[in-house]
Coordinates of C-alpha atoms in Angstrom, one line a residue:
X1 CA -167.2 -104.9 -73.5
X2 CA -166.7 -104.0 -77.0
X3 CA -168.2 -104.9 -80.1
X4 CA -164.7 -106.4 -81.3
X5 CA -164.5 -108.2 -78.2
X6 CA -167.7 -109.5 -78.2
X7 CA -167.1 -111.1 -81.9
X8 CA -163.8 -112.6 -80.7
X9 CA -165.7 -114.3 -77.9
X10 CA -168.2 -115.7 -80.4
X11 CA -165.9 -116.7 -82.9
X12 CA -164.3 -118.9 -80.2
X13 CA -167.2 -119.8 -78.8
X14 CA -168.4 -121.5 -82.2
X15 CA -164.8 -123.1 -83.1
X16 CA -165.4 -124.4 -79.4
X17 CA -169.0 -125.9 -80.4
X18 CA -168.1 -127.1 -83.5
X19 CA -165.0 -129.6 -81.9
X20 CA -167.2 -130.7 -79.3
X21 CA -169.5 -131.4 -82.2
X22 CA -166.7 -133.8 -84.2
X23 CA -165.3 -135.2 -80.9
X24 CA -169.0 -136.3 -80.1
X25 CA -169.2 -137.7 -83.8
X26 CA -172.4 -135.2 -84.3
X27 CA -173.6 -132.2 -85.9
X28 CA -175.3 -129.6 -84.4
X29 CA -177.5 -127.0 -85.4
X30 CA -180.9 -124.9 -85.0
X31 CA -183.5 -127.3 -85.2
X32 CA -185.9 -126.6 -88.2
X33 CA -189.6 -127.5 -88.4
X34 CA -188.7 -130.6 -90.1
X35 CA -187.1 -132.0 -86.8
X36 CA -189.6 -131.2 -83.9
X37 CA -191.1 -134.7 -84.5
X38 CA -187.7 -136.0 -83.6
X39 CA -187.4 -133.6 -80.7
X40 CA -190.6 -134.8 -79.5
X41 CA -189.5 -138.2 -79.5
X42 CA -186.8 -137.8 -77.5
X43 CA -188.2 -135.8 -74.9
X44 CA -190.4 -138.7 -74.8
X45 CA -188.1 -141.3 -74.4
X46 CA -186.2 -139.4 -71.6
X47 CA -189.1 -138.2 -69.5
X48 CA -192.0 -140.1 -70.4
X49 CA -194.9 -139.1 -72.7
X50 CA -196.9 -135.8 -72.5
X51 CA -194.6 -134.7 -69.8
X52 CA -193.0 -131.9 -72.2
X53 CA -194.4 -129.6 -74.6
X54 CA -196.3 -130.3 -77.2
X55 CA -195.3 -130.1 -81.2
X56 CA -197.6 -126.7 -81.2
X57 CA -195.5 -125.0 -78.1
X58 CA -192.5 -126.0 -79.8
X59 CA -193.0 -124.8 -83.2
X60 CA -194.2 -121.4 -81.5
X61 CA -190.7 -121.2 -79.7
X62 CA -188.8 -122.1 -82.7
X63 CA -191.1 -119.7 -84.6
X64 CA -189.9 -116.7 -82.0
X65 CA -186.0 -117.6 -82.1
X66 CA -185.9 -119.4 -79.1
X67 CA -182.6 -122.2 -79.0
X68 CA -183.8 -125.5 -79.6
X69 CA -181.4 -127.6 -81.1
X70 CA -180.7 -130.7 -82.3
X71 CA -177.4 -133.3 -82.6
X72 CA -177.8 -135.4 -85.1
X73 CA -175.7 -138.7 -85.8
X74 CA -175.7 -140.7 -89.1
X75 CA -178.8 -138.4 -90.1
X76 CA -180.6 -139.4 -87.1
X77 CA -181.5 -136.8 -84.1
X78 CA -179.8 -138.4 -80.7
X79 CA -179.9 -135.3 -78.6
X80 CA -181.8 -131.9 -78.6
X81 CA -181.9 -128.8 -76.4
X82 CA -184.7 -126.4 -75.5
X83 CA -183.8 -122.7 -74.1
X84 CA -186.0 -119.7 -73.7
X85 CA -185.2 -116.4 -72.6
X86 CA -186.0 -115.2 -69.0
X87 CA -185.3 -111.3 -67.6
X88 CA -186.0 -111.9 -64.3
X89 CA -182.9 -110.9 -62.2
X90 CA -181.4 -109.7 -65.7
X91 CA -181.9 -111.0 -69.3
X92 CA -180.4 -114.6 -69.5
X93 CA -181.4 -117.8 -71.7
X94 CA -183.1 -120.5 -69.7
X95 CA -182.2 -124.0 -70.9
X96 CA -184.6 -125.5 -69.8
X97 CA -184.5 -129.2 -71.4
X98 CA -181.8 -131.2 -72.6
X99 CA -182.0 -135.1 -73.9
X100 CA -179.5 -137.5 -75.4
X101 CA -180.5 -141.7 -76.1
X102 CA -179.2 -143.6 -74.2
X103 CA -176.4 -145.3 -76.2
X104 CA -174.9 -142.0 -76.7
X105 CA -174.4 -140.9 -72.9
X106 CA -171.7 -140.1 -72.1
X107 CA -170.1 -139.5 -75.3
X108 CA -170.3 -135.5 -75.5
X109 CA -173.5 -135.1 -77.3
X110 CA -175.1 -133.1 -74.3
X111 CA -171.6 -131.3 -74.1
X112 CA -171.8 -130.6 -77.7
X113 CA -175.4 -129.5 -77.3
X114 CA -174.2 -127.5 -74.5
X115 CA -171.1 -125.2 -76.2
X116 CA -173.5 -124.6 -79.3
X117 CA -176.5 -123.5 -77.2
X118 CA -173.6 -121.0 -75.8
X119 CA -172.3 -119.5 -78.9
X120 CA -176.0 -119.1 -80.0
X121 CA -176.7 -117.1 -77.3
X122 CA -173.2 -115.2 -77.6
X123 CA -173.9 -114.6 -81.2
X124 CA -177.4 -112.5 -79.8
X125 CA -175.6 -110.3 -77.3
X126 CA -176.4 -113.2 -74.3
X127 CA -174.1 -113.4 -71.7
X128 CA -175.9 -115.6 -69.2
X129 CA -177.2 -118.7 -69.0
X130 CA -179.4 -120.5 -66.5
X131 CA -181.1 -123.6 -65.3
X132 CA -182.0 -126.5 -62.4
X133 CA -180.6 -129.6 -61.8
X134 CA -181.0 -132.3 -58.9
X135 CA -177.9 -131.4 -56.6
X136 CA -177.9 -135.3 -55.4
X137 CA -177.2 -136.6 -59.5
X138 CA -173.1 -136.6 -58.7
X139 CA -172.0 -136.4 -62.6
X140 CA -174.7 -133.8 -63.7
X141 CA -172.3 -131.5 -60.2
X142 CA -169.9 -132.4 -62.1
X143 CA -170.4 -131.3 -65.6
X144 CA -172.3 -128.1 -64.4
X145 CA -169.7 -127.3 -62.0
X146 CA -166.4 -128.3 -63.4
X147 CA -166.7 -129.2 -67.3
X148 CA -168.6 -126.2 -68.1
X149 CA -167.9 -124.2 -65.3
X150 CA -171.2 -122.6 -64.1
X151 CA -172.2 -121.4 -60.3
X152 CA -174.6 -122.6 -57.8
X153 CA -177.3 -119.4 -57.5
X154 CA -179.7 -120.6 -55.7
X155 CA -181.5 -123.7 -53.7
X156 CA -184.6 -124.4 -54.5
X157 CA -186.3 -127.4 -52.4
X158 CA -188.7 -129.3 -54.4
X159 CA -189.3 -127.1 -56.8
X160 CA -191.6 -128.5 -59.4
X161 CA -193.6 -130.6 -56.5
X162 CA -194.3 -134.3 -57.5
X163 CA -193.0 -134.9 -61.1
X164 CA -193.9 -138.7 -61.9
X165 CA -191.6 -138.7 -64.6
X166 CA -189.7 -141.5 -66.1
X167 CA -186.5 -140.1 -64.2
X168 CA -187.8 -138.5 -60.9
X169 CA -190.8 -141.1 -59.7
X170 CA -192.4 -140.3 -57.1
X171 CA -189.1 -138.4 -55.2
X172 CA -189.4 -134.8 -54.5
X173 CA -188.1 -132.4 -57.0
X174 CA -184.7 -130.1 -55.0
X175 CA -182.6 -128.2 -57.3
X176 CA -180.0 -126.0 -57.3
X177 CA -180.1 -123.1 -59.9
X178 CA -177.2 -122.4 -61.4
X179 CA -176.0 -119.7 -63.5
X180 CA -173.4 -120.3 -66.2
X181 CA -171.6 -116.6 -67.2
X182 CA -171.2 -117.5 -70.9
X183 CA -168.1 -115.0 -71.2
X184 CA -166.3 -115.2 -67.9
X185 CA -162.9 -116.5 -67.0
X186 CA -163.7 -118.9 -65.5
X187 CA -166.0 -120.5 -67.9
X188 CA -163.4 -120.1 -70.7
X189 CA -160.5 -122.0 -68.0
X190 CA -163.4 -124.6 -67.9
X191 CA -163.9 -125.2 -71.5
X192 CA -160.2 -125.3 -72.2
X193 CA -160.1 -127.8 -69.7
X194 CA -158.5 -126.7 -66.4
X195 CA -159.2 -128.2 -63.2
X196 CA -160.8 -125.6 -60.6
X197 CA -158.8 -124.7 -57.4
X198 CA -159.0 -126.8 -54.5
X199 CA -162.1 -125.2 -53.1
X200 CA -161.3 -124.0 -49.0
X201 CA -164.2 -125.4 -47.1
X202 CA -165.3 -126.9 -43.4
X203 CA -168.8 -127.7 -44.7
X204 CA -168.9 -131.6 -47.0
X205 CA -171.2 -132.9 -48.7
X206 CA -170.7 -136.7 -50.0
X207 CA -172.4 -137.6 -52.8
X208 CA -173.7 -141.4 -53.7
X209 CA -171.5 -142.5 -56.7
X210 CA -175.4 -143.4 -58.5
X211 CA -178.2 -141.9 -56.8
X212 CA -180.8 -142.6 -59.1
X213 CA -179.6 -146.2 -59.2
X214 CA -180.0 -146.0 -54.7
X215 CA -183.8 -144.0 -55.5
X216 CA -184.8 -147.4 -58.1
X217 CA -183.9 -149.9 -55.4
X218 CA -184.0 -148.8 -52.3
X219 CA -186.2 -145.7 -51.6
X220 CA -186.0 -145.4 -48.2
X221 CA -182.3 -145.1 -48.8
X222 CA -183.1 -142.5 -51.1
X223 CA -185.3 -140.4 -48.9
X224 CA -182.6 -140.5 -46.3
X225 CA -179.9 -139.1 -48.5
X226 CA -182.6 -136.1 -49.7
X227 CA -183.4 -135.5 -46.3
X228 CA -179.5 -135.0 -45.4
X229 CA -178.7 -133.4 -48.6
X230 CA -181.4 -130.9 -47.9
X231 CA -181.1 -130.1 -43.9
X232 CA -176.5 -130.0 -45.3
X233 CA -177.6 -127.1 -48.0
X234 CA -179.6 -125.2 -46.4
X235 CA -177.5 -124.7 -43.9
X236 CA -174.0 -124.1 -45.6
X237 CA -176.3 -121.6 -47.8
X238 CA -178.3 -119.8 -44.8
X239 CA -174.1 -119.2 -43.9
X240 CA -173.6 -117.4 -47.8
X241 CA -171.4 -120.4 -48.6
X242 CA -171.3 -122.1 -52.3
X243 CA -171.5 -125.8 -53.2
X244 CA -168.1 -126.7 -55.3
X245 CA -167.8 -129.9 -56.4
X246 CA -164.1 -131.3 -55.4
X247 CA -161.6 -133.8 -56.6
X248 CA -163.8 -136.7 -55.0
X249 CA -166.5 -135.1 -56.8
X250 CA -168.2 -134.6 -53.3
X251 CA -169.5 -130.8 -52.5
X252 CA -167.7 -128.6 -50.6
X253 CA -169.3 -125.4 -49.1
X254 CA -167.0 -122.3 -49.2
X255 CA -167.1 -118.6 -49.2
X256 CA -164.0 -118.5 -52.1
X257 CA -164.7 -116.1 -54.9
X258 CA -166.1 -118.0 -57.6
X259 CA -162.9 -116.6 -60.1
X260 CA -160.3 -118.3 -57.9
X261 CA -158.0 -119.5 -60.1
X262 CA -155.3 -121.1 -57.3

């Protein structure tokens, strides 16, 4: 790709950011010493204290460039980000955190946080980025999946062991890696909001509309549905096949290039 190229992609990718930012009703930038407290705060509120890193590890990863960013609305911070970068299996960003309070789910603030986190990395010659998420949490499938258009890599059964955090309890910790190709086609289709393909598949996967409302009230439920979820992937994945998320926002397993446009 060349260096023209490159700063078209960029370009876009900001003006991208930046309307995400205004349909959200936020601005986001590079967070600045000034606003680790903030940051602190709400990876404290989301996860429960202590169980993210300390002001010390974040001002060091601010200090080295890393992405950790804020959205801040009526001068307030109401979402942040934190990314790092990773080489192994090639030089990517890892964004590794993201948080948002809770009366501005839903509204585009992780989205926002999300396309800026992007261009950032765009801007530093960055064309991949990576992280986990909980393949049973139906709309996190579908914002990795379909809104921003990022792959399933990997499956990675209980990855971080027992967590204990406000979110997780005491449920075991599967994730699917997934790898978001910052300047592909079919990330840009994504952003500019086309719908994927219908995905060709034999292998389902139905997803509870609010699992982590099933794993707060009944957890034996909840262990059922990880159990199943788990013996399901493995499988379809053992086969080479690729979790898509489909119009009933269920999984579908399928062996269809990941560019399929039709």
């Amino acid at each position: 790709m060349t260096a023209h190229t490159m700063a078209v992609i960029t370009a876009e990718a900001f003006r991208l950011a930046d309307a995400a930012a205004r349909a959200a009703g936020v601005t986001v930038r590079s967070a600045d010493p000034s606003d680790i407290s903030g940051v602190l705060g709400l990876f404290d509120r989301t996860w429960g204290a202590g169980r993210g890193p300390d002001r010390s590890m974040l001002l060091a990863l601010d200090y080295a460039g890393n992405t950790i960013l804020v959205a801040l609305g009526d001068g307030r911070p109401v979402g942040a980000a934190l990314g790092f970068l990773g080489w192994s299996g090639g030089l990517h960003l890892h964004s590794h955190m993201a948080a948002v309070v809770p009366w501005r789910r839903s509204h585009g603030v992780g989205y926002a946080l999300k396309l800026f986190q992007r261009a950032v990395c765009l801007e530093q010659g960055i064309t991949e980025m990576r992280w986990t998420f909980d393949p049973l949490i139906r709309r996190n499938a579908h914002f990795n999946l379909v809104k921003l258009g990022a792959e399933v890599s990997l499956f990675l059964p209980d990855f971080y062991g027992r967590l204990g955090d406000l979110i997780s309890g005491s449920d075991q910790s599967d994730r699917f890696e997934v790898r978001w190709r910052l300047d592909s086609e079919r990330v840009r289709r994504a952003l500019l909001g086309h719908r994927p393909p219908p995905w060709s598949g034999l292998d389902h996967l139905p997803l509870a509309v609010d699992f982590e409302e099933v794993r707060a009230a009944q957890p034996e439920e909840a262990s059922r549905l990880r159990a199943e979820s788990r013996r399901v992937i493995t499988g379809a994945m053992a086969q080479e096949l690729r979790p898509e998320v489909d119009d009933d926002n269920n999984y579908v397993f399928t062996a269809d290039a990941a560019e399929r446009v039709s």
